[in-house]
PDB file of C-alpha atoms in Angstrom:
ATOM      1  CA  UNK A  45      87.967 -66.242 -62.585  1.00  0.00           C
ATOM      2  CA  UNK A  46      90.842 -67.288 -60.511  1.00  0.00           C
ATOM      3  CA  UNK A  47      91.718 -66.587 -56.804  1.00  0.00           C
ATOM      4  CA  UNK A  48      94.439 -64.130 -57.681  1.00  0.00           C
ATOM      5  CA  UNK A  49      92.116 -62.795 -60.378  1.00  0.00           C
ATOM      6  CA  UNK A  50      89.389 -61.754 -57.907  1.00  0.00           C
ATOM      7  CA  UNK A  51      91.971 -60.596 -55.497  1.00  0.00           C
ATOM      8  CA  UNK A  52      92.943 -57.966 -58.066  1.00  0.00           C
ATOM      9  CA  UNK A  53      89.821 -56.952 -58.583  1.00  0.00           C
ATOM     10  CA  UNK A  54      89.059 -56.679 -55.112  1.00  0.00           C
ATOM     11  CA  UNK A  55      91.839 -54.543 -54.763  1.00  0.00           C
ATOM     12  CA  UNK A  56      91.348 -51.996 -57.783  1.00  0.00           C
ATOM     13  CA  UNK A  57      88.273 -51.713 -56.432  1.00  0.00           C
ATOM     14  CA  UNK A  58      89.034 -50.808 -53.223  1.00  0.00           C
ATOM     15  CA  UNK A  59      91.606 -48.429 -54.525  1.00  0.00           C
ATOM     16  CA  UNK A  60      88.845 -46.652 -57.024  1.00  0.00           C
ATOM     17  CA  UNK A  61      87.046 -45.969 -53.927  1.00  0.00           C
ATOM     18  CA  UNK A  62      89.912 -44.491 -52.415  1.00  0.00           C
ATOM     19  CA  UNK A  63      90.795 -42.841 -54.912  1.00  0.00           C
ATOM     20  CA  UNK A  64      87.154 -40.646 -55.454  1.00  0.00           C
ATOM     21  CA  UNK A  65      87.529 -40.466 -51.463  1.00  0.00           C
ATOM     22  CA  UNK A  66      90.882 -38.865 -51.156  1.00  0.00           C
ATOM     23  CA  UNK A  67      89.596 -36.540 -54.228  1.00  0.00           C
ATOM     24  CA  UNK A  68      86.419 -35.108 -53.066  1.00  0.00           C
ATOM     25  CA  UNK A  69      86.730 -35.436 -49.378  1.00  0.00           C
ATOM     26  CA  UNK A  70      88.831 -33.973 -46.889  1.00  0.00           C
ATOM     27  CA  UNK A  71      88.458 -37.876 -44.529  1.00  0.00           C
ATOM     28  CA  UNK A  72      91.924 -39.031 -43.154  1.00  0.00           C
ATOM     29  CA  UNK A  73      94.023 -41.878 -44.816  1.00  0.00           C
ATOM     30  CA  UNK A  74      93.095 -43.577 -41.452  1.00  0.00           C
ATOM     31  CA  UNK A  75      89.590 -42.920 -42.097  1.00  0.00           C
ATOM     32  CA  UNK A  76      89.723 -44.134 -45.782  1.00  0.00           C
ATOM     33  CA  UNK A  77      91.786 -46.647 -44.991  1.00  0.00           C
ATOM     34  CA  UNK A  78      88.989 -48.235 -42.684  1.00  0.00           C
ATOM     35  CA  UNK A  79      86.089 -47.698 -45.417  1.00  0.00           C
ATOM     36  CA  UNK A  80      88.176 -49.766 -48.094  1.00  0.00           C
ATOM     37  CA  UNK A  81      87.990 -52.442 -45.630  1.00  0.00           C
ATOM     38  CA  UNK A  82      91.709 -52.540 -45.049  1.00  0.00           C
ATOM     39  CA  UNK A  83      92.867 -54.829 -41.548  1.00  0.00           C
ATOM     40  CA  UNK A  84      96.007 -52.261 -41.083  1.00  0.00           C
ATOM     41  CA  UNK A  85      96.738 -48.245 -42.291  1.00  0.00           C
ATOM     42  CA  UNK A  86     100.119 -49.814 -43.838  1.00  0.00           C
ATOM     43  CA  UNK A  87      98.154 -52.762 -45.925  1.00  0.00           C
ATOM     44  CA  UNK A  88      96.554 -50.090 -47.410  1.00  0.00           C
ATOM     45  CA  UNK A  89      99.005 -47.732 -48.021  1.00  0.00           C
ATOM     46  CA  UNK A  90     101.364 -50.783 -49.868  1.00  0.00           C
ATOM     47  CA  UNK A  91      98.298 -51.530 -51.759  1.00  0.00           C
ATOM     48  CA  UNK A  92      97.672 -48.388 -53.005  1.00  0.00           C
ATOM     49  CA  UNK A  93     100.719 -47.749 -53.271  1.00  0.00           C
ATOM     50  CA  UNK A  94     101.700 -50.413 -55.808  1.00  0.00           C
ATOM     51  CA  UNK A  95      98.461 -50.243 -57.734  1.00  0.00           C
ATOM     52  CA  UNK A  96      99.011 -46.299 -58.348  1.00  0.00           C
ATOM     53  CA  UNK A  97     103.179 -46.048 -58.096  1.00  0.00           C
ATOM     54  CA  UNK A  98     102.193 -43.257 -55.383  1.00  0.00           C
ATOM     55  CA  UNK A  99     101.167 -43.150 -51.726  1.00  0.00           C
ATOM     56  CA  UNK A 100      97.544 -41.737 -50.636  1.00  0.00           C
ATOM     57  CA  UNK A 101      99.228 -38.655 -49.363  1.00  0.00           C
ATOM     58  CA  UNK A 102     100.926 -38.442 -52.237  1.00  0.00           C
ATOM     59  CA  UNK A 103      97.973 -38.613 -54.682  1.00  0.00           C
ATOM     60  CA  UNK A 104      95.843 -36.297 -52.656  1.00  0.00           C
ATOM     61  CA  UNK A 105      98.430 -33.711 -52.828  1.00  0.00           C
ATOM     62  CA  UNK A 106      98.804 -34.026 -57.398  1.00  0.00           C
ATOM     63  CA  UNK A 107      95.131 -34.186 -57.406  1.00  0.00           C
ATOM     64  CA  UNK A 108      94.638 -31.545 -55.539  1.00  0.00           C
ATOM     65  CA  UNK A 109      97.272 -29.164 -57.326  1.00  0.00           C
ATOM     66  CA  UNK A 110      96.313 -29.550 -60.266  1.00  0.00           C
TER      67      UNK A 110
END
């Protein structure tokens, strides 16, 4: 596997977690931000971000709707 391949997968990873932890908890994007092992609140939001097309806030508020 390559760098950038293991990079990715780090990072889908990471954002699965998130994911399941902006779902089923009511933790901050701070908080969540911290157990996906992210240096910075705004690495994590542009990772999520591009690997979902939406922020965290943004995905906790569809998911929760409906």
């Amino acid at each position: 596997m390559t760098v950038t391949g293991k990079a990715q997968l780090k990072t889908e990873s990471r954002v699965s977690i998130s994911k399941s932890l902006l779902e089923l908890t009511t933790k901050s994007i701070e908080e969540i931000s911290a157990i996906g092992g992210y240096p910075s609140v705004s690495n994590y939001y542009r990772a999520f971000k591009m690997a979902t097309g939406l922020t965290p806030s943004e995905y906790r508020k569809m998911r929760r709707e409906g």
